[in-house]
mmCIF file of N, CA and C in Angstrom:
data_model
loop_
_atom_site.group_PDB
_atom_site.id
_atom_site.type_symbol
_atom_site.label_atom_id
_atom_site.label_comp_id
_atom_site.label_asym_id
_atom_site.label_seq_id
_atom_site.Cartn_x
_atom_site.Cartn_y
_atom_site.Cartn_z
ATOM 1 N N UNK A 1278 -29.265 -8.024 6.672
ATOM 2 C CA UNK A 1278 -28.116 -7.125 6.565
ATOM 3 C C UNK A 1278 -26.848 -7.901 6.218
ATOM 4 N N UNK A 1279 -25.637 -7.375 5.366
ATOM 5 C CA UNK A 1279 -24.698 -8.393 5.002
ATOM 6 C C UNK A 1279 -23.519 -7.929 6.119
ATOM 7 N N UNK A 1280 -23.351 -9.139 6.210
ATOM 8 C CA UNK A 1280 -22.355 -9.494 7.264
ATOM 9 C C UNK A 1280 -20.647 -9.711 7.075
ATOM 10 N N UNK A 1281 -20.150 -9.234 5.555
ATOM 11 C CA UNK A 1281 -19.067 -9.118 5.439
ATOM 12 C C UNK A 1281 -18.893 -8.270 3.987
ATOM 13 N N UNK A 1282 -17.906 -7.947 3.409
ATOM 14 C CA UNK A 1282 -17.351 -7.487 2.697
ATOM 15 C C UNK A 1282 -16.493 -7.598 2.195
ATOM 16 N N UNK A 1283 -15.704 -7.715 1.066
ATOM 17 C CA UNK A 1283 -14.581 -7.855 0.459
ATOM 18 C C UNK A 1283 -13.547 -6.710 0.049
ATOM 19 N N UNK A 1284 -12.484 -6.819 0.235
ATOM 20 C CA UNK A 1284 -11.753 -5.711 -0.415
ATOM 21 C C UNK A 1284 -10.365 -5.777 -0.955
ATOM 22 N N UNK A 1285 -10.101 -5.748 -1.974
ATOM 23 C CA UNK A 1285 -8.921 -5.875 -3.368
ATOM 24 C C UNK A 1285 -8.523 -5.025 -3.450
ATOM 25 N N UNK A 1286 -7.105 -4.477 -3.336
ATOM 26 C CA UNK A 1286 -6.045 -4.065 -3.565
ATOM 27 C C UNK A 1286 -5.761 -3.619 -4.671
ATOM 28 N N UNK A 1287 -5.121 -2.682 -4.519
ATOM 29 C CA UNK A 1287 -4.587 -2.886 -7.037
ATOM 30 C C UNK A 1287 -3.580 -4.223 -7.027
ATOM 31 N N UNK A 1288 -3.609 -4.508 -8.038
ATOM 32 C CA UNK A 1288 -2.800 -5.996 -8.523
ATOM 33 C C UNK A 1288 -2.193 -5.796 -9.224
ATOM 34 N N UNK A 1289 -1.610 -4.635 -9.403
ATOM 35 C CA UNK A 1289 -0.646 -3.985 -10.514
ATOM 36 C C UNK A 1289 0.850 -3.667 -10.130
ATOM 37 N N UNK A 1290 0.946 -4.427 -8.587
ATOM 38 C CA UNK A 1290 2.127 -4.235 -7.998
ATOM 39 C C UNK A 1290 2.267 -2.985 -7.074
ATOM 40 N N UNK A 1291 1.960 -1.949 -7.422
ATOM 41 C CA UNK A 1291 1.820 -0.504 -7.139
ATOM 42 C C UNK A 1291 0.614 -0.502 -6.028
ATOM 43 N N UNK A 1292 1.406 0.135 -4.934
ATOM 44 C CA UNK A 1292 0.731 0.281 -3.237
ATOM 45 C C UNK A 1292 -0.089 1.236 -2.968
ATOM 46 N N UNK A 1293 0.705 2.643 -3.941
ATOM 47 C CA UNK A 1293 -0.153 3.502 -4.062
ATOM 48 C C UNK A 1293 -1.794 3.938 -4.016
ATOM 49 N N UNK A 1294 -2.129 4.316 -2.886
ATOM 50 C CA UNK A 1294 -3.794 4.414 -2.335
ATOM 51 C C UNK A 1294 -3.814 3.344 -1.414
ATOM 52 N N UNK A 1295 -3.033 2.378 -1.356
ATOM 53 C CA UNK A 1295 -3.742 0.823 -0.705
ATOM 54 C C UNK A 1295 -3.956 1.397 0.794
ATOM 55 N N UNK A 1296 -5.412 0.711 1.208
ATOM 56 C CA UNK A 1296 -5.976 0.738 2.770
ATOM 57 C C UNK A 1296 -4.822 -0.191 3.323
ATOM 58 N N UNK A 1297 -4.942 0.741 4.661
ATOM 59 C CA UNK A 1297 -3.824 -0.206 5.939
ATOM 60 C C UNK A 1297 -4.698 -0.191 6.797
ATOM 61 N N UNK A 1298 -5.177 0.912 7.626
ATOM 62 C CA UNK A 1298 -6.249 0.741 8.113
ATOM 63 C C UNK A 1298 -7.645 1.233 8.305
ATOM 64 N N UNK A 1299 -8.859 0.774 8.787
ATOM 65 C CA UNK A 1299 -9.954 1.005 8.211
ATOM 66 C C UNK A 1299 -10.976 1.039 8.895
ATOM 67 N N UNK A 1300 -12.355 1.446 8.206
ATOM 68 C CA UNK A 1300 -13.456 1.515 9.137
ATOM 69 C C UNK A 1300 -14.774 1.483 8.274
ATOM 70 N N UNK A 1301 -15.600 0.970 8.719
ATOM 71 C CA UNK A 1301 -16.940 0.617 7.794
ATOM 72 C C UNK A 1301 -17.743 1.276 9.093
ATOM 73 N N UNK A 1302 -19.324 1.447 7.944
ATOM 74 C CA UNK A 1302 -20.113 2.236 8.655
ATOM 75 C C UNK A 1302 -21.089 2.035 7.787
ATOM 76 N N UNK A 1303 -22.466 1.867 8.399
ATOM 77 C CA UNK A 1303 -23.389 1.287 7.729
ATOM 78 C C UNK A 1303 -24.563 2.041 8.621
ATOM 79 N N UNK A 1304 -26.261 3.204 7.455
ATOM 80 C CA UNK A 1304 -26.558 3.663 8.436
ATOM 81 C C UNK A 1304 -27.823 4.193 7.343
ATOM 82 N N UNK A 1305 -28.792 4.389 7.934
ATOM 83 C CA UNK A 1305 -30.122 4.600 6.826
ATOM 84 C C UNK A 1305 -29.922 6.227 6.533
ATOM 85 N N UNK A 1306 -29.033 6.948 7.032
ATOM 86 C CA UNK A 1306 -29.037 8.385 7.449
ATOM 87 C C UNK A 1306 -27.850 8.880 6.536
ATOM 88 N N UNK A 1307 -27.246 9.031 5.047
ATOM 89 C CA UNK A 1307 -25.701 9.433 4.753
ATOM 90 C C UNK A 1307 -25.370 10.633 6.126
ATOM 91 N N UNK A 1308 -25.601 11.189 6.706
ATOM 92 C CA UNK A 1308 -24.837 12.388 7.337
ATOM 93 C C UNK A 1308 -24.712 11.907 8.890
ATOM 94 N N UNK A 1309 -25.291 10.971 9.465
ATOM 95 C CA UNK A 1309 -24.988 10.244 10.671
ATOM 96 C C UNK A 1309 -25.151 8.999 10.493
ATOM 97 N N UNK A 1310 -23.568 8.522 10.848
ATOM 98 C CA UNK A 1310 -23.222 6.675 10.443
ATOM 99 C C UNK A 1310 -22.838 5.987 12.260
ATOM 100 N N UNK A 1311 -23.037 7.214 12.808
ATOM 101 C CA UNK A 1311 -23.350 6.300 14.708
ATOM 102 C C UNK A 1311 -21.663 5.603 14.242
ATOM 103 N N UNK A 1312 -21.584 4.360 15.008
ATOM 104 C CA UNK A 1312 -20.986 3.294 15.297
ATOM 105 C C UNK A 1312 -20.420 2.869 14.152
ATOM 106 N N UNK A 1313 -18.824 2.063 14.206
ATOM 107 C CA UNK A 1313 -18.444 1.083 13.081
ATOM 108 C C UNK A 1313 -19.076 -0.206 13.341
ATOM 109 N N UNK A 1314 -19.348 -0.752 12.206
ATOM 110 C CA UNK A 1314 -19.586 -2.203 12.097
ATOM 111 C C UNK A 1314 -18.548 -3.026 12.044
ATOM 112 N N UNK A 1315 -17.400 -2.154 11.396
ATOM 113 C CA UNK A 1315 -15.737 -3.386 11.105
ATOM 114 C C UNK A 1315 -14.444 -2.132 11.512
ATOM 115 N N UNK A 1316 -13.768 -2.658 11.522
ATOM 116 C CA UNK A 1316 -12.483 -2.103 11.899
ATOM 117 C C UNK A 1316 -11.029 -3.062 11.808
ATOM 118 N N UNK A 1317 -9.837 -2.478 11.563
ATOM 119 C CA UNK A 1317 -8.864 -2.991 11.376
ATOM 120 C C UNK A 1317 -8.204 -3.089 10.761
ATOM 121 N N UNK A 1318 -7.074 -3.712 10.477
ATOM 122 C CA UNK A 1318 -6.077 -3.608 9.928
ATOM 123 C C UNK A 1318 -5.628 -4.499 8.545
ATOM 124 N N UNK A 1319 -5.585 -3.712 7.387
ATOM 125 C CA UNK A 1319 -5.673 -5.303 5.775
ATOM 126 C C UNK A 1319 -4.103 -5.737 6.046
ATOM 127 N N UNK A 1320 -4.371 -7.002 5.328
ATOM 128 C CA UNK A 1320 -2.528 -7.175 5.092
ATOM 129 C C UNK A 1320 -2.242 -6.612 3.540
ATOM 130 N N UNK A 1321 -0.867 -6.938 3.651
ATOM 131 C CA UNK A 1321 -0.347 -5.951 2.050
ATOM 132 C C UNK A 1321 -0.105 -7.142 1.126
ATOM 133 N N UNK A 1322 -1.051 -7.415 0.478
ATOM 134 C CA UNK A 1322 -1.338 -8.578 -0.585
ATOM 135 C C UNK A 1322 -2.205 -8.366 -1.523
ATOM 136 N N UNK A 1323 -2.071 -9.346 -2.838
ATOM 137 C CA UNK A 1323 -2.361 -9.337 -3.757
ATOM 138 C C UNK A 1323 -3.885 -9.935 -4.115
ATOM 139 N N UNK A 1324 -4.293 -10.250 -3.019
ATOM 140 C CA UNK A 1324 -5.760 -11.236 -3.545
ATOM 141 C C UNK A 1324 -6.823 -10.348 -2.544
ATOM 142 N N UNK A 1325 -8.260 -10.832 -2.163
ATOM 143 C CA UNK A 1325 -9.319 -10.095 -2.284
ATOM 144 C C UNK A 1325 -9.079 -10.611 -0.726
ATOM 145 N N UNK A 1326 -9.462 -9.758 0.111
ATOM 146 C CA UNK A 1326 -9.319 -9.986 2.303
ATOM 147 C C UNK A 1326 -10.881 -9.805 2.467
ATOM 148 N N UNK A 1327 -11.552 -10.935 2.796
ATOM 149 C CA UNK A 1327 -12.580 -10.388 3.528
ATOM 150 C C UNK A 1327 -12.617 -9.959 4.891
ATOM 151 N N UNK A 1328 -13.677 -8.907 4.771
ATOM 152 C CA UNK A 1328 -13.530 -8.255 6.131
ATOM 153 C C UNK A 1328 -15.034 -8.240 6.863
ATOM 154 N N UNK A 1329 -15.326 -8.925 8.187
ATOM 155 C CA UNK A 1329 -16.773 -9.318 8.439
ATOM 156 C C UNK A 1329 -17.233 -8.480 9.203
ATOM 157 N N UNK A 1330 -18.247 -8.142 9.150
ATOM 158 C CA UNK A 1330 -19.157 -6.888 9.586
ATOM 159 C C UNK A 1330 -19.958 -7.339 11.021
ATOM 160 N N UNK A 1331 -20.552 -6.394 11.677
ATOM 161 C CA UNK A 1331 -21.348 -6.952 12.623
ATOM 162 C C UNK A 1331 -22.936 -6.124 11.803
ATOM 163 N N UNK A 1332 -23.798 -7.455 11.882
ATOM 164 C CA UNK A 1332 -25.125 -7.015 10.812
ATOM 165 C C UNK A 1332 -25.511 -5.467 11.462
ATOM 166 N N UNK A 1333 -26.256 -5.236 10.234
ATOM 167 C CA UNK A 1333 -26.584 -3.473 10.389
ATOM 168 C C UNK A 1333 -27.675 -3.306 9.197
ATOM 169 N N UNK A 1334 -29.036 -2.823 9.719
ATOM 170 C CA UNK A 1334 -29.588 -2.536 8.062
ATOM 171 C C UNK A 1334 -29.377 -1.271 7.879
ATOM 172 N N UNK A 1335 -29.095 -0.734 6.491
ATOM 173 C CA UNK A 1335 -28.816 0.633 6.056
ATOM 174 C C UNK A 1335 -29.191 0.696 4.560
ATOM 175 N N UNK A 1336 -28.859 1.628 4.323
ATOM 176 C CA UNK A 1336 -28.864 1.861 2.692
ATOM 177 C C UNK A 1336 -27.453 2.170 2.520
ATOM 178 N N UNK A 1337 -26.879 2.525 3.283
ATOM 179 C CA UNK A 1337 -25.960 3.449 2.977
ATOM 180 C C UNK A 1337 -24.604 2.879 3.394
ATOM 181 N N UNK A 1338 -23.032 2.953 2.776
ATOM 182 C CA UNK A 1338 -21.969 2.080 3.042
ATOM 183 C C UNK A 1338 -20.643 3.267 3.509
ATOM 184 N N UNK A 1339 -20.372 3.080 4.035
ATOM 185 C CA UNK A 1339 -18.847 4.072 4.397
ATOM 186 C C UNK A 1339 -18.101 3.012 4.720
ATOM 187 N N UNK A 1340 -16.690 3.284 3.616
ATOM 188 C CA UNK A 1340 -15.434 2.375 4.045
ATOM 189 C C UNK A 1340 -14.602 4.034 4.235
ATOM 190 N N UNK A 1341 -13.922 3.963 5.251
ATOM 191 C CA UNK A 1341 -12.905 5.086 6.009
ATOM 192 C C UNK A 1341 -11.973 4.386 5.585
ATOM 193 N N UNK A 1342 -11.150 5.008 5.161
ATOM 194 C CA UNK A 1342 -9.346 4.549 5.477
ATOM 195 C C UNK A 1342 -8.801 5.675 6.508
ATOM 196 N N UNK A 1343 -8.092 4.680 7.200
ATOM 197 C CA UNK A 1343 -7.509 5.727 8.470
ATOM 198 C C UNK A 1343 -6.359 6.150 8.063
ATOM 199 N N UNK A 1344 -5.269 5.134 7.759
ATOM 200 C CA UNK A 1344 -3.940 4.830 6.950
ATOM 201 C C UNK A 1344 -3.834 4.103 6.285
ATOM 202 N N UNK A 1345 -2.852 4.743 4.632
ATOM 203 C CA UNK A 1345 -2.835 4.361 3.896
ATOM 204 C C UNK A 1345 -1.392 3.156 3.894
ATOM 205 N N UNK A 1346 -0.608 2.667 3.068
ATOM 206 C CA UNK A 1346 0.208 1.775 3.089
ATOM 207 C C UNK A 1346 1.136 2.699 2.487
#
């Protein structure tokens, strides 16, 4: 199961859509994802934040944004 993830911003200057905060969910089932694997908060920057997971096998990926920037 992968144990982190990456996530990029637009780089176009423009904040617009950008995740503030967040939630992953990983789950063999799309309609019940149980538990997050990650949670928290990105910073407001221009390069790629990894964000590390606690392992999970699934097929299936949910990134939540809670709040946007």
């Amino acid at each position: 199961p992968p144990s982190r993830s990456d996530y990029l911003a637009r780089i176009d200057g423009n904040n617009n859509g950008a995740a503030k905060d967040y939630e992953v969910y990983v789950s063999d089932d799309p309609n019940d994802f149980g538990a997050s694997v990650a949670s928290g908060t990105l910073k407001n920057v221009a390069y790629t934040q990894r964000i590390k997971l606690t392992p999970k096998n699934g097929r299936y990926v949910k990134f939540v944004i809670r709040r946007y920037r």
